Amino acid sequence: MLPLLALALAQSASDRLPPANPLPYTDADTANVLTPVNALLAAVAARDGAAILAQVRPDGSATAAIERADGTRAIRRQGWAEFAAAVHPGPERYAERLLDPAVETDGDVAMVWSPYVFTVDGRVDHCGADHFDLVREAGRWRILNITWSQRTTGCGG
């Protein structure tokens, strides 16, 4: 009975999965997976559609699972060209911060999973979890798809 209680307590202690790999990554290839992810987030912050497209495979997509403050939900999917075209220059400063990303690789396939916080002019706009799936082509990691949850409540900021 005691081992079952200990297992139950351990499972209830956290509802999140721990990062798959410790940070900083000691495996250079695993660290390289984050290169296009970080470049894509920098391109969004710079509001540079061409820089976004430079990090992705054109046959992929960007999908958001949105939870509005009133509890309604929606799924929004865009191809990369549509996603990049929607990024317009403007006066606001965008920033997305990944929180303890988990990276997994198997040959030429990789995934990155991370909670994130998105700010506009330094204020939290929304948060959720990002899931990037990537493929390596000709020695270079490229993002095939990104799927993220998006909410405006419970962002801690």
Coordinates of N, CA, C and O in Angstrom, one line a residue:
M1 N 0.8 -1.2 0.0 CA 0.0 0.0 0.0 C 0.9 1.3 0.0 O 0.6 2.2 -0.7
L2 N 1.9 1.3 0.8 CA 2.8 2.4 0.9 C 3.4 2.8 -0.5 O 3.5 3.9 -0.8
P3 N 3.9 1.8 -1.3 CA 4.5 2.1 -2.6 C 3.5 2.8 -3.5 O 3.8 3.7 -4.2
L4 N 2.2 2.3 -3.4 CA 1.2 2.9 -4.3 C 0.9 4.3 -3.9 O 0.7 5.2 -4.7
L5 N 0.9 4.6 -2.6 CA 0.7 6.0 -2.1 C 1.8 6.9 -2.5 O 1.6 8.0 -3.0
A6 N 3.0 6.4 -2.4 CA 4.2 7.2 -2.9 C 4.1 7.5 -4.4 O 4.4 8.6 -4.8
L7 N 3.7 6.5 -5.2 CA 3.5 6.7 -6.6 C 2.4 7.7 -6.9 O 2.6 8.6 -7.7
A8 N 1.3 7.6 -6.2 CA 0.2 8.6 -6.4 C 0.6 10.0 -6.0 O 0.3 11.0 -6.7
L9 N 1.4 10.1 -4.9 CA 1.8 11.5 -4.5 C 2.8 12.0 -5.5 O 2.8 13.2 -5.9
A10 N 3.7 11.2 -6.1 CA 4.7 11.6 -7.0 C 4.0 12.1 -8.3 O 4.4 13.1 -8.9
Q11 N 3.0 11.4 -8.7 CA 2.3 11.7 -10.0 C 1.5 13.0 -9.8 O 1.3 13.8 -10.7
S12 N 0.9 13.3 -8.6 CA 0.1 14.5 -8.4 C 1.0 15.7 -8.1 O 0.5 16.8 -8.2
A13 N 2.3 15.5 -7.9 CA 3.2 16.6 -7.6 C 3.3 17.6 -8.7 O 3.6 18.7 -8.5
S14 N 3.2 17.1 -9.9 CA 3.4 17.9 -11.1 C 2.5 17.5 -12.2 O 2.4 16.3 -12.5
D15 N 1.9 18.4 -12.9 CA 1.0 18.1 -14.0 C 1.8 18.4 -15.3 O 1.2 18.3 -16.4
R16 N 3.0 18.7 -15.3 CA 3.8 19.0 -16.5 C 4.9 18.0 -16.6 O 5.5 17.5 -15.6
L17 N 5.3 17.7 -17.9 CA 6.4 16.8 -18.1 C 7.7 17.6 -17.9 O 7.8 18.8 -18.3
P18 N 8.7 17.0 -17.4 CA 10.0 17.7 -17.3 C 10.6 17.8 -18.6 O 10.3 17.1 -19.6
P19 N 11.6 18.8 -18.8 CA 12.3 18.8 -20.1 C 12.9 17.5 -20.4 O 13.4 16.8 -19.5
A20 N 12.9 17.1 -21.7 CA 13.5 15.9 -22.1 C 15.0 15.8 -22.0 O 15.6 14.8 -21.8
N21 N 15.6 17.0 -22.1 CA 17.0 17.1 -22.1 C 17.4 18.2 -21.1 O 16.7 19.3 -21.1
P22 N 18.5 18.1 -20.3 CA 18.8 19.2 -19.4 C 19.4 20.4 -20.2 O 20.0 20.2 -21.3
L23 N 19.2 21.6 -19.7 CA 19.8 22.8 -20.4 C 21.0 23.1 -19.6 O 21.1 23.0 -18.4
P24 N 22.1 23.7 -20.1 CA 22.3 23.8 -21.6 C 22.6 22.4 -22.2 O 23.1 21.6 -21.6
Y25 N 22.2 22.3 -23.5 CA 22.4 21.1 -24.1 C 23.9 20.8 -24.4 O 24.6 21.7 -24.8
T26 N 24.4 19.6 -24.1 CA 25.8 19.3 -24.3 C 25.9 18.6 -25.7 O 27.0 18.6 -26.2
D27 N 24.9 18.1 -26.2 CA 24.9 17.5 -27.6 C 24.7 18.6 -28.6 O 23.7 19.2 -28.7
A28 N 25.8 18.9 -29.4 CA 25.7 20.0 -30.3 C 24.6 19.8 -31.3 O 23.9 20.8 -31.7
D29 N 24.3 18.6 -31.8 CA 23.2 18.4 -32.7 C 21.8 18.8 -32.1 O 21.0 19.4 -32.8
T30 N 21.6 18.4 -30.9 CA 20.4 18.8 -30.2 C 20.3 20.3 -30.0 O 19.2 20.9 -30.3
A31 N 21.4 20.9 -29.7 CA 21.4 22.4 -29.6 C 21.1 23.0 -30.9 O 20.4 24.1 -31.0
N32 N 21.5 22.4 -32.0 CA 21.3 22.9 -33.3 C 19.8 22.9 -33.7 O 19.4 23.7 -34.5
V33 N 19.0 22.0 -33.1 CA 17.6 22.0 -33.4 C 17.0 23.3 -33.0 O 16.0 23.8 -33.6
L34 N 17.5 23.9 -31.9 CA 16.9 25.2 -31.4 C 17.3 26.4 -32.3 O 16.6 27.4 -32.2
T35 N 18.3 26.2 -33.2 CA 18.7 27.3 -34.0 C 17.5 27.9 -34.9 O 17.3 29.1 -34.8
P36 N 16.8 27.1 -35.7 CA 15.7 27.6 -36.5 C 14.5 28.1 -35.6 O 13.8 29.0 -36.0
V37 N 14.3 27.4 -34.5 CA 13.3 27.8 -33.6 C 13.5 29.3 -33.0 O 12.7 30.1 -33.1
N38 N 14.8 29.5 -32.5 CA 15.1 30.8 -32.1 C 15.1 31.8 -33.2 O 14.7 33.0 -33.0
A39 N 15.5 31.4 -34.4 CA 15.5 32.4 -35.5 C 14.1 32.7 -35.9 O 13.8 33.9 -36.3
L40 N 13.2 31.8 -35.9 CA 11.8 32.1 -36.2 C 11.2 33.0 -35.2 O 10.5 34.0 -35.5
L41 N 11.5 32.8 -33.9 CA 10.9 33.7 -32.8 C 11.5 35.1 -33.0 O 10.8 36.1 -32.8
A42 N 12.8 35.2 -33.4 CA 13.4 36.5 -33.6 C 12.8 37.2 -34.8 O 12.6 38.4 -34.8
A43 N 12.5 36.4 -35.9 CA 11.8 36.9 -37.1 C 10.4 37.5 -36.7 O 10.0 38.5 -37.3
V44 N 9.7 36.8 -35.9 CA 8.4 37.3 -35.5 C 8.6 38.6 -34.7 O 7.9 39.6 -34.9
A45 N 9.6 38.6 -33.8 CA 9.8 39.9 -33.0 C 10.2 41.0 -33.9 O 9.9 42.2 -33.7
A46 N 11.0 40.7 -35.0 CA 11.4 41.7 -36.0 C 10.3 42.0 -37.0 O 10.5 42.9 -37.8
R47 N 9.3 41.2 -36.9 CA 8.2 41.4 -37.9 C 8.6 41.3 -39.3 O 8.3 42.1 -40.2
D48 N 9.4 40.2 -39.5 CA 10.1 40.0 -40.8 C 9.6 38.7 -41.4 O 10.1 37.6 -41.1
G49 N 8.6 38.8 -42.3 CA 8.0 37.6 -42.9 C 9.0 36.8 -43.7 O 9.0 35.5 -43.7
A50 N 9.9 37.4 -44.4 CA 10.9 36.7 -45.2 C 11.9 35.9 -44.3 O 12.2 34.8 -44.7
A51 N 12.2 36.5 -43.2 CA 13.1 35.7 -42.2 C 12.3 34.5 -41.6 O 13.0 33.5 -41.3
I52 N 11.0 34.6 -41.5 CA 10.2 33.5 -41.0 C 10.3 32.4 -42.0 O 10.6 31.2 -41.7
L53 N 10.1 32.7 -43.3 CA 10.1 31.7 -44.4 C 11.4 31.1 -44.5 O 11.5 29.9 -45.0
A54 N 12.5 31.7 -44.2 CA 13.9 31.2 -44.3 C 14.1 30.0 -43.3 O 15.0 29.2 -43.5
Q55 N 13.2 29.9 -42.3 CA 13.4 28.8 -41.2 C 12.5 27.6 -41.4 O 12.6 26.7 -40.6
V56 N 11.6 27.7 -42.4 CA 10.6 26.7 -42.5 C 10.6 25.9 -43.8 O 11.1 26.4 -44.8
R57 N 9.9 24.8 -43.8 CA 9.6 24.1 -45.1 C 8.3 24.6 -45.6 O 7.3 24.7 -44.8
P58 N 8.2 25.0 -46.8 CA 7.0 25.7 -47.3 C 5.7 24.8 -47.2 O 4.6 25.3 -47.2
D59 N 5.9 23.5 -47.2 CA 4.7 22.6 -47.1 C 4.2 22.4 -45.7 O 3.2 21.7 -45.5
G60 N 4.7 23.1 -44.7 CA 4.2 22.9 -43.4 C 3.2 24.0 -43.0 O 2.6 24.7 -43.9
S61 N 2.9 24.1 -41.7 CA 1.9 25.1 -41.3 C 2.1 25.5 -39.9 O 2.9 25.0 -39.1
A62 N 1.3 26.5 -39.5 CA 1.3 27.1 -38.2 C -0.2 27.0 -37.7 O -1.1 27.4 -38.4
T63 N -0.4 26.3 -36.6 CA -1.7 26.0 -36.0 C -1.8 26.5 -34.6 O -1.0 26.1 -33.8
A64 N -2.9 27.3 -34.3 CA -3.1 27.8 -32.9 C -4.4 27.1 -32.4 O -5.4 27.2 -33.1
A65 N -4.3 26.6 -31.2 CA -5.5 26.2 -30.4 C -5.8 27.3 -29.4 O -5.1 27.4 -28.4
I66 N -6.8 28.1 -29.7 CA -7.0 29.3 -29.0 C -8.1 29.1 -27.9 O -9.2 28.6 -28.3
E67 N -7.8 29.6 -26.7 CA -8.8 29.6 -25.6 C -9.0 31.0 -25.2 O -8.1 31.7 -24.7
R68 N -10.2 31.6 -25.5 CA -10.5 33.0 -25.2 C -10.8 33.1 -23.7 O -11.2 32.1 -23.1
A69 N -10.7 34.3 -23.2 CA -11.0 34.6 -21.8 C -12.5 34.2 -21.4 O -12.7 33.8 -20.3
D70 N -13.4 34.2 -22.4 CA -14.8 33.8 -22.1 C -15.0 32.3 -22.2 O -16.1 31.8 -22.0
G71 N -13.9 31.6 -22.4 CA -14.0 30.1 -22.4 C -14.2 29.5 -23.8 O -14.1 28.3 -24.0
T72 N -14.6 30.3 -24.8 CA -14.8 29.8 -26.2 C -13.4 29.4 -26.7 O -12.4 29.9 -26.4
R73 N -13.5 28.4 -27.6 CA -12.2 27.9 -28.2 C -12.3 27.9 -29.7 O -13.4 27.8 -30.3
A74 N -11.2 28.0 -30.4 CA -11.1 28.0 -31.8 C -9.7 27.4 -32.2 O -8.7 27.5 -31.5
I75 N -9.7 26.8 -33.4 CA -8.5 26.3 -34.0 C -8.2 27.2 -35.3 O -9.1 27.3 -36.1
R76 N -7.0 27.7 -35.4 CA -6.7 28.5 -36.6 C -5.4 27.9 -37.2 O -4.4 27.8 -36.5
R77 N -5.5 27.5 -38.5 CA -4.4 27.0 -39.2 C -4.1 27.8 -40.4 O -5.0 28.3 -41.1
Q78 N -2.8 28.1 -40.6 CA -2.3 28.9 -41.7 C -1.1 28.2 -42.3 O -0.3 27.6 -41.6
G79 N -1.0 28.2 -43.6 CA 0.2 27.7 -44.3 C 1.3 28.8 -44.0 O 1.0 29.9 -43.5
W80 N 2.5 28.4 -44.2 CA 3.6 29.3 -43.8 C 3.6 30.6 -44.6 O 3.9 31.7 -44.1
A81 N 3.2 30.6 -45.9 CA 3.2 31.8 -46.7 C 2.1 32.7 -46.1 O 2.4 34.0 -45.9
E82 N 1.0 32.2 -45.7 CA -0.1 33.0 -45.1 C 0.3 33.6 -43.7 O 0.1 34.7 -43.4
F83 N 1.0 32.7 -42.9 CA 1.5 33.1 -41.6 C 2.5 34.3 -41.7 O 2.3 35.3 -41.1
A84 N 3.4 34.1 -42.7 CA 4.5 35.1 -42.8 C 3.9 36.4 -43.4 O 4.3 37.5 -43.0
A85 N 2.9 36.3 -44.3 CA 2.3 37.5 -44.9 C 1.5 38.3 -43.8 O 1.3 39.5 -44.0
A86 N 1.0 37.6 -42.8 CA 0.2 38.3 -41.7 C 1.1 39.1 -40.7 O 0.6 39.8 -39.9
V87 N 2.4 38.9 -40.8 CA 3.4 39.6 -39.9 C 3.7 40.9 -40.6 O 4.4 41.0 -41.6
H88 N 3.2 42.0 -40.0 CA 3.4 43.3 -40.6 C 4.2 44.2 -39.7 O 4.1 44.1 -38.5
P89 N 5.0 45.1 -40.3 CA 5.7 46.0 -39.5 C 4.8 46.9 -38.6 O 3.6 47.1 -39.1
G90 N 5.2 47.3 -37.5 CA 4.4 48.1 -36.6 C 5.2 48.6 -35.5 O 6.3 48.2 -35.2
P91 N 4.6 49.5 -34.7 CA 5.4 50.2 -33.6 C 5.5 49.3 -32.4 O 6.4 49.5 -31.6
E92 N 4.6 48.3 -32.2 CA 4.7 47.4 -31.0 C 5.9 46.6 -31.0 O 6.4 46.1 -32.1
R93 N 6.5 46.3 -29.8 CA 7.6 45.3 -29.7 C 7.0 44.0 -29.3 O 6.4 43.8 -28.2
Y94 N 7.3 43.0 -30.1 CA 6.8 41.6 -29.8 C 8.0 40.8 -29.3 O 9.2 41.0 -29.7
A95 N 7.7 39.9 -28.3 CA 8.8 39.0 -27.8 C 8.1 37.7 -27.4 O 7.1 37.8 -26.7
E96 N 8.6 36.6 -27.7 CA 8.2 35.3 -27.3 C 9.3 34.6 -26.6 O 10.4 34.5 -27.1
R97 N 9.1 34.2 -25.3 CA 10.1 33.6 -24.5 C 9.7 32.1 -24.2 O 8.6 31.9 -23.7
L98 N 10.6 31.2 -24.6 CA 10.3 29.8 -24.3 C 10.8 29.5 -22.9 O 11.8 30.1 -22.5
L99 N 10.1 28.7 -22.2 CA 10.4 28.4 -20.8 C 10.8 26.9 -20.7 O 10.0 26.1 -20.8
D100 N 12.1 26.7 -20.5 CA 12.6 25.3 -20.4 C 12.2 24.4 -21.5 O 11.5 23.4 -21.3
P101 N 12.6 24.7 -22.8 CA 12.2 23.8 -23.9 C 12.8 22.4 -23.8 O 13.9 22.2 -23.4
A102 N 11.9 21.4 -24.1 CA 12.4 20.0 -24.2 C 12.6 19.8 -25.7 O 11.8 20.1 -26.6
V103 N 13.7 19.1 -26.0 CA 14.1 18.8 -27.4 C 14.3 17.3 -27.5 O 15.0 16.7 -26.6
E104 N 13.8 16.7 -28.5 CA 14.0 15.3 -28.7 C 14.3 15.1 -30.2 O 13.8 15.8 -31.1
T105 N 15.3 14.2 -30.5 CA 15.7 14.0 -31.9 C 15.7 12.5 -32.1 O 16.0 11.7 -31.2
D106 N 15.5 12.1 -33.4 CA 15.7 10.8 -33.8 C 16.1 10.9 -35.3 O 15.3 11.1 -36.2
G107 N 17.4 10.7 -35.5 CA 17.9 10.9 -36.9 C 17.6 12.3 -37.4 O 18.1 13.3 -36.8
D108 N 16.9 12.4 -38.5 CA 16.6 13.6 -39.2 C 15.2 14.2 -38.7 O 14.7 15.1 -39.4
V109 N 14.7 13.8 -37.6 CA 13.4 14.3 -37.1 C 13.6 14.8 -35.7 O 14.4 14.2 -34.9
A110 N 13.0 15.9 -35.4 CA 13.1 16.5 -34.1 C 11.9 17.2 -33.7 O 11.0 17.5 -34.5
M111 N 11.7 17.3 -32.4 CA 10.6 18.1 -31.8 C 11.1 19.0 -30.7 O 12.0 18.6 -30.0
V112 N 10.4 20.1 -30.5 CA 10.7 21.0 -29.4 C 9.3 21.3 -28.8 O 8.4 21.6 -29.5
W113 N 9.2 21.1 -27.5 CA 8.0 21.4 -26.7 C 8.4 22.4 -25.6 O 9.4 22.1 -24.9
S114 N 7.6 23.4 -25.5 CA 8.0 24.4 -24.4 C 6.8 25.3 -24.1 O 6.1 25.8 -24.9
P115 N 6.6 25.5 -22.8 CA 5.7 26.6 -22.4 C 6.3 27.9 -22.9 O 7.5 28.0 -23.0
Y116 N 5.5 28.9 -23.2 CA 6.0 30.1 -23.6 C 5.1 31.3 -23.1 O 4.0 31.1 -22.6
V117 N 5.7 32.5 -23.1 CA 5.0 33.7 -22.8 C 5.3 34.7 -23.9 O 6.4 34.9 -24.4
F118 N 4.2 35.3 -24.5 CA 4.3 36.2 -25.6 C 4.0 37.6 -25.0 O 2.9 37.8 -24.4
T119 N 4.9 38.6 -25.2 CA 4.6 39.9 -24.7 C 4.5 40.9 -25.9 O 5.1 40.7 -27.0
V120 N 3.8 42.0 -25.7 CA 3.7 43.1 -26.6 C 4.1 44.3 -25.7 O 3.5 44.6 -24.7
D121 N 5.1 45.0 -26.2 CA 5.6 46.2 -25.5 C 5.9 45.9 -24.0 O 5.7 46.7 -23.1
G122 N 6.5 44.6 -23.8 CA 6.9 44.2 -22.4 C 5.8 43.7 -21.5 O 6.0 43.3 -20.4
R123 N 4.5 43.8 -22.0 CA 3.4 43.3 -21.2 C 2.9 41.9 -21.7 O 2.8 41.8 -23.0
V124 N 2.6 41.0 -20.8 CA 2.1 39.7 -21.3 C 0.8 39.9 -22.1 O -0.1 40.5 -21.6
D125 N 0.8 39.3 -23.3 CA -0.3 39.3 -24.1 C -1.1 38.0 -24.1 O -2.3 37.9 -24.0
H126 N -0.3 36.9 -24.2 CA -0.8 35.6 -24.1 C 0.3 34.6 -23.7 O 1.5 34.9 -23.7
C127 N -0.1 33.4 -23.5 CA 0.8 32.3 -23.1 C 0.3 31.0 -23.6 O -0.9 30.9 -24.0
G128 N 1.0 29.9 -23.3 CA 0.6 28.6 -23.7 C 1.8 27.7 -23.8 O 2.8 27.8 -23.1
A129 N 1.7 26.7 -24.7 CA 2.7 25.8 -25.0 C 3.0 25.7 -26.5 O 2.0 25.7 -27.3
D130 N 4.2 25.7 -26.9 CA 4.6 25.6 -28.3 C 5.1 24.2 -28.6 O 5.8 23.6 -27.8
H131 N 4.7 23.6 -29.8 CA 5.2 22.4 -30.2 C 5.7 22.5 -31.7 O 4.9 22.8 -32.6
F132 N 7.0 22.5 -31.8 CA 7.6 22.6 -33.2 C 8.0 21.2 -33.6 O 8.6 20.4 -32.8
D133 N 7.7 20.8 -34.9 CA 8.3 19.6 -35.4 C 9.2 20.0 -36.6 O 8.9 20.9 -37.3
L134 N 10.4 19.4 -36.6 CA 11.4 19.8 -37.5 C 12.0 18.6 -38.2 O 11.9 17.5 -37.8
V135 N 12.6 18.9 -39.4 CA 13.3 17.9 -40.2 C 14.6 18.5 -40.6 O 14.8 19.7 -40.7
R136 N 15.6 17.6 -40.7 CA 16.9 18.0 -41.2 C 17.1 17.6 -42.6 O 16.9 16.4 -43.0
E137 N 17.4 18.6 -43.4 CA 17.6 18.4 -44.9 C 19.0 19.0 -45.2 O 19.3 20.1 -44.8
A138 N 19.8 18.2 -45.9 CA 21.1 18.7 -46.3 C 21.9 19.3 -45.1 O 22.5 20.3 -45.3
G139 N 21.7 18.6 -44.0 CA 22.5 19.0 -42.8 C 21.9 20.2 -42.0 O 22.5 20.7 -41.1
R140 N 20.8 20.7 -42.5 CA 20.2 21.9 -41.8 C 18.8 21.6 -41.3 O 17.9 21.0 -42.0
W141 N 18.6 22.0 -40.0 CA 17.2 21.8 -39.4 C 16.3 22.9 -39.9 O 16.7 24.1 -39.9
R142 N 15.1 22.4 -40.3 CA 14.0 23.4 -40.7 C 12.8 23.0 -40.0 O 12.5 21.8 -39.8
I143 N 12.0 24.0 -39.7 CA 10.7 23.8 -39.0 C 9.7 23.4 -40.1 O 9.5 24.0 -41.1
L144 N 9.0 22.2 -39.8 CA 7.9 21.8 -40.7 C 6.6 22.4 -40.2 O 5.9 23.0 -41.0
N145 N 6.4 22.2 -38.9 CA 5.1 22.7 -38.4 C 5.3 23.3 -37.0 O 6.3 22.9 -36.3
I146 N 4.5 24.2 -36.6 CA 4.4 24.7 -35.2 C 2.9 24.6 -34.9 O 2.1 25.0 -35.6
T147 N 2.6 24.1 -33.7 CA 1.3 24.1 -33.1 C 1.4 24.7 -31.7 O 2.4 24.3 -31.0
W148 N 0.5 25.5 -31.4 CA 0.6 26.1 -30.0 C -0.8 26.3 -29.4 O -1.7 26.5 -30.1
S149 N -0.8 26.3 -28.1 CA -2.0 26.7 -27.4 C -1.8 28.1 -27.1 O -0.7 28.7 -27.0
Q150 N -3.0 28.8 -27.0 CA -2.9 30.3 -26.7 C -4.0 30.7 -25.8 O -5.2 30.4 -26.1
R151 N -3.7 31.3 -24.7 CA -4.7 31.8 -23.7 C -4.2 33.1 -23.2 O -3.0 33.4 -23.2
T152 N -5.2 33.8 -22.6 CA -4.8 35.1 -22.0 C -5.0 35.1 -20.5 O -4.7 36.1 -19.9
T153 N -5.4 34.0 -20.0 CA -5.5 33.9 -18.5 C -4.5 32.9 -18.0 O -4.0 32.0 -18.7
G154 N -4.1 33.0 -16.7 CA -3.2 32.1 -16.1 C -1.7 32.2 -16.6 O -1.0 31.2 -16.6
C155 N -1.4 33.4 -17.2 CA 0.0 33.5 -17.7 C 1.0 34.0 -16.7 O 2.2 34.1 -17.0
G156 N 0.6 34.3 -15.5 CA 1.5 34.6 -14.5 C 2.3 35.9 -14.7 O 3.4 36.0 -14.4
G157 N 1.7 36.9 -15.3 CA 2.4 38.1 -15.5 C 1.5 39.2 -15.8 O 1.7 40.3 -16.2

